[in-house]
Short mmCIF file of C-alpha atoms in Angstrom, two decimals:
data_model
loop_
_atom_site.label_atom_id
_atom_site.label_comp_id
_atom_site.label_asym_id
_atom_site.label_seq_id
_atom_site.Cartn_x
_atom_site.Cartn_y
_atom_site.Cartn_z
CA MET A 170 -175.37 196.53 -84.72
CA PRO A 171 -175.80 193.11 -83.23
CA ALA A 172 -175.16 192.65 -79.73
CA ASP A 173 -171.59 192.32 -78.48
CA VAL A 174 -170.67 188.58 -77.12
CA VAL A 175 -169.33 189.83 -74.12
CA GLU A 176 -172.73 191.37 -73.14
CA LEU A 177 -174.84 188.14 -73.68
CA ILE A 178 -172.50 186.16 -72.21
CA LYS A 179 -173.00 188.43 -68.94
CA ASN A 180 -176.51 188.72 -69.90
CA ASP A 181 -176.69 185.13 -69.62
CA HIS A 182 -174.87 184.52 -66.47
CA ARG A 183 -177.39 186.94 -64.47
CA GLU A 184 -179.96 185.12 -65.65
CA VAL A 185 -178.67 181.93 -64.08
CA GLU A 186 -177.85 183.51 -60.88
CA ARG A 187 -181.68 184.69 -60.72
CA LEU A 188 -182.62 181.19 -61.51
CA PHE A 189 -180.05 179.89 -58.77
CA ASP A 190 -181.74 182.36 -56.76
CA MET A 191 -185.07 180.80 -57.61
CA LEU A 192 -184.25 177.63 -56.90
CA GLN A 193 -183.08 177.72 -53.57
CA LYS A 194 -185.48 180.25 -52.03
CA GLN A 195 -188.54 178.07 -53.18
CA PRO A 196 -188.24 174.73 -52.88
CA ALA A 197 -191.62 173.72 -54.67
CA THR A 198 -189.90 175.29 -57.55
CA ARG A 199 -187.46 172.89 -58.88
CA GLY A 200 -189.20 170.67 -60.61
CA LEU A 201 -190.35 173.61 -62.91
CA ASN A 202 -187.23 175.69 -62.88
CA PHE A 203 -184.36 172.93 -62.54
CA PRO A 204 -184.94 171.86 -66.32
CA ILE A 205 -185.44 175.37 -67.53
CA LEU A 206 -181.19 176.23 -65.44
CA CYS A 207 -180.03 172.80 -67.77
CA ALA A 208 -181.31 173.83 -70.69
CA LEU A 209 -180.02 177.29 -70.20
CA LEU A 210 -176.24 176.17 -69.23
CA ILE A 211 -175.72 173.70 -71.35
CA ALA A 212 -176.83 175.90 -74.54
CA HIS A 213 -174.39 179.01 -73.03
CA SER A 214 -171.56 176.17 -72.40
CA ARG A 215 -172.02 174.85 -76.42
CA ALA A 216 -172.35 178.05 -77.77
CA GLU A 217 -169.63 179.36 -75.96
CA GLU A 218 -167.35 176.11 -76.45
CA SER A 219 -168.05 176.27 -80.25
CA GLU A 220 -168.09 180.14 -80.96
CA VAL A 221 -166.52 181.73 -78.42
CA TYR A 222 -164.39 179.84 -76.56
CA PRO A 223 -162.27 179.37 -79.99
CA VAL A 224 -161.03 182.62 -80.55
CA ALA A 225 -160.74 184.02 -77.24
CA LYS A 226 -157.68 181.41 -77.41
CA ASP A 227 -156.65 182.36 -80.79
CA GLU A 228 -157.08 185.56 -81.50
CA ALA A 229 -157.79 187.04 -78.28
CA GLY A 230 -154.81 184.72 -76.72
CA GLU A 231 -157.02 183.49 -73.36
CA THR A 232 -155.20 179.80 -74.13
CA GLU A 233 -155.23 179.34 -70.21
CA GLU A 234 -158.05 179.93 -69.43
CA VAL A 235 -159.89 178.76 -72.07
CA ALA A 236 -158.94 175.38 -70.82
CA HIS A 237 -159.78 176.40 -67.46
CA SER A 238 -162.64 177.52 -68.34
CA GLN A 239 -163.84 174.15 -70.86
CA GLY A 240 -163.10 171.88 -68.05
CA GLU A 241 -164.95 173.51 -65.82
CA HIS A 242 -168.29 172.86 -68.52
CA ALA A 243 -167.56 169.36 -68.19
CA GLU A 244 -167.52 169.23 -64.75
CA ALA A 245 -170.90 171.39 -64.37
CA GLU A 246 -172.59 169.74 -67.10
CA HIS A 247 -171.04 166.15 -65.13
CA MET A 248 -173.27 167.52 -61.66
CA LEU A 249 -176.29 168.49 -63.97
CA GLU A 250 -176.21 165.18 -65.36
CA GLN A 251 -176.41 163.14 -61.41
CA MET A 252 -178.89 166.12 -60.36
CA THR A 253 -181.34 165.25 -63.08
CA ALA A 254 -181.72 161.70 -61.65
CA MET A 255 -182.59 163.08 -58.40
CA ASP A 256 -185.57 164.40 -56.82
CA PRO A 257 -185.63 167.67 -56.49
CA ASP A 258 -187.37 167.45 -53.17
CA SER A 259 -184.36 165.31 -51.68
CA ALA A 260 -181.88 166.51 -49.25
CA GLU A 261 -179.34 164.99 -51.83
CA PHE A 262 -180.69 167.40 -54.31
CA ALA A 263 -180.16 170.56 -51.75
CA THR A 264 -176.26 169.51 -51.26
CA ALA A 265 -175.72 168.96 -55.03
CA LEU A 266 -177.43 171.91 -56.11
CA ASP A 267 -175.37 173.77 -53.36
CA GLU A 268 -172.43 172.45 -55.33
CA LEU A 269 -173.96 173.47 -58.49
CA ILE A 270 -173.80 177.11 -57.86
CA LYS A 271 -170.15 177.17 -55.91
CA ALA A 272 -168.83 175.74 -58.99
CA VAL A 273 -170.98 177.75 -62.02
CA ASN A 274 -170.82 181.39 -59.37
CA HIS A 275 -166.74 180.48 -59.69
CA HIS A 276 -166.30 179.81 -63.23
CA VAL A 277 -168.32 183.14 -64.13
CA GLU A 278 -166.52 185.27 -61.33
CA GLU A 279 -163.32 183.33 -63.77
CA GLU A 280 -164.73 184.14 -66.57
CA GLU A 281 -166.10 187.47 -65.98
CA SER A 282 -162.96 188.67 -64.40
CA LYS A 283 -159.70 187.38 -66.98
CA VAL A 284 -162.08 186.32 -70.41
CA LEU A 285 -164.37 188.39 -70.77
CA PRO A 286 -162.29 191.38 -70.72
CA GLY A 287 -159.34 189.76 -72.40
CA MET A 288 -162.11 189.81 -75.40
CA GLN A 289 -162.99 193.14 -74.85
CA GLN A 290 -159.39 194.40 -75.53
CA ARG A 291 -158.20 192.10 -78.36
CA LEU A 292 -161.80 192.00 -80.33
CA SER A 293 -162.47 194.56 -82.06
CA ASP A 294 -166.81 195.96 -81.27
CA ALA A 295 -167.02 194.83 -85.04
CA ARG A 296 -165.56 190.81 -84.43
CA ARG A 297 -167.39 190.86 -80.98
CA ALA A 298 -171.03 191.65 -82.84
CA GLU A 299 -169.87 188.94 -85.53
CA LEU A 300 -169.21 186.30 -82.85
CA GLY A 301 -172.37 187.75 -80.58
CA GLU A 302 -174.63 186.69 -83.75
CA ALA A 303 -172.53 183.13 -83.59
CA PHE A 304 -173.33 182.84 -79.89
CA VAL A 305 -176.61 183.69 -80.25
CA THR A 306 -177.25 181.01 -83.45
CA ALA A 307 -175.40 178.19 -81.07
CA ARG A 308 -177.27 179.31 -78.22
CA THR A 309 -180.53 178.33 -79.80
CA GLU A 310 -179.87 175.46 -81.73
CA HIS A 311 -178.47 173.75 -78.58
CA LEU A 312 -181.70 174.79 -76.00
CA GLY A 313 -183.09 170.98 -76.03
CA ASP A 314 -179.99 169.76 -75.69
CA ARG A 315 -179.62 167.53 -72.35
CA PRO A 316 -176.63 167.17 -69.62
CA GLY A 317 -174.56 164.18 -70.88
CA GLN A 318 -175.77 164.11 -74.46
CA ALA A 319 -173.26 165.98 -75.89
CA THR A 320 -171.94 164.53 -79.32
CA ARG A 321 -168.74 163.29 -79.85
CA GLU A 322 -168.20 166.27 -82.69
CA GLU A 323 -168.46 168.66 -79.53
CA LEU A 324 -166.66 166.43 -77.14
CA GLN A 325 -163.56 166.53 -79.20
CA GLN A 326 -164.12 170.16 -80.34
CA ALA A 327 -164.16 170.37 -76.26
CA ALA A 328 -161.29 168.63 -75.95
CA ARG A 329 -159.13 170.74 -78.74
CA THR A 330 -159.95 173.89 -76.79
CA ALA A 331 -159.05 172.82 -73.38
CA GLY A 332 -155.80 171.48 -74.88
CA LEU A 333 -155.99 167.81 -74.83
CA THR A 334 -154.95 165.99 -77.85
CA GLY A 335 -155.27 162.49 -78.84
CA THR A 336 -159.11 162.29 -78.95
CA SER A 337 -159.20 161.32 -82.36
CA SER A 338 -159.86 157.99 -81.79
CA SER A 339 -161.14 157.74 -78.69
CA SER A 340 -164.84 157.03 -77.71
CA LYS A 341 -166.77 159.64 -76.65
CA GLU A 342 -166.98 158.41 -72.97
CA GLU A 343 -163.13 158.45 -73.03
CA ILE A 344 -163.70 161.71 -73.89
CA LYS A 345 -166.03 162.63 -71.14
CA THR A 346 -163.67 160.96 -69.08
CA GLU A 347 -160.69 163.42 -70.14
CA LEU A 348 -162.34 166.29 -70.05
CA LEU A 349 -163.62 165.36 -66.12
CA GLU A 350 -160.06 164.30 -65.55
CA HIS A 351 -158.98 167.37 -66.72
CA ALA A 352 -161.26 169.52 -64.99
CA GLN A 353 -160.45 168.09 -61.69
CA GLN A 354 -157.23 168.39 -62.30
CA SER A 355 -157.32 172.65 -63.47
CA GLY A 356 -159.57 173.24 -60.38
CA GLU A 357 -156.73 171.71 -57.99
#
């Protein structure tokens, strides 16, 4: 039987934590490991947004938590995008890394304590396995994506999942801005 989507998501979370630890404790590896972190976080987020969050919202009833998580994804991607322009050896990068770690750890804690348990309780083993396959496929498709380079369609999907309406005529930049504003409001 294919892997349970909940376990796959948690495995990615542990890998992100491992990379964070390495980036903090071995600053000389940041130039090599930061792009790996970006690739994993972006692919993970896109796969959750396209395959997992719609099901968590519609079938597992996690509407509010999914909308909040969607906002946190937008915020983390914005942080990654800003960090890609920084020198990984700079104090500015180290400060931004600490902020990213804090934001992502907060997201992981909420997702693992609220969204994922709801999925485990309300979705069958077979449905979670089916979602696991879709998650792996989507994550693989997005492994080369860079921060800030989501398509307009992906941003519209993210906006819908976050509960934002009226974005069908918005530009890509307008949708990104709305998602970031939503993230900031939901974090207050």
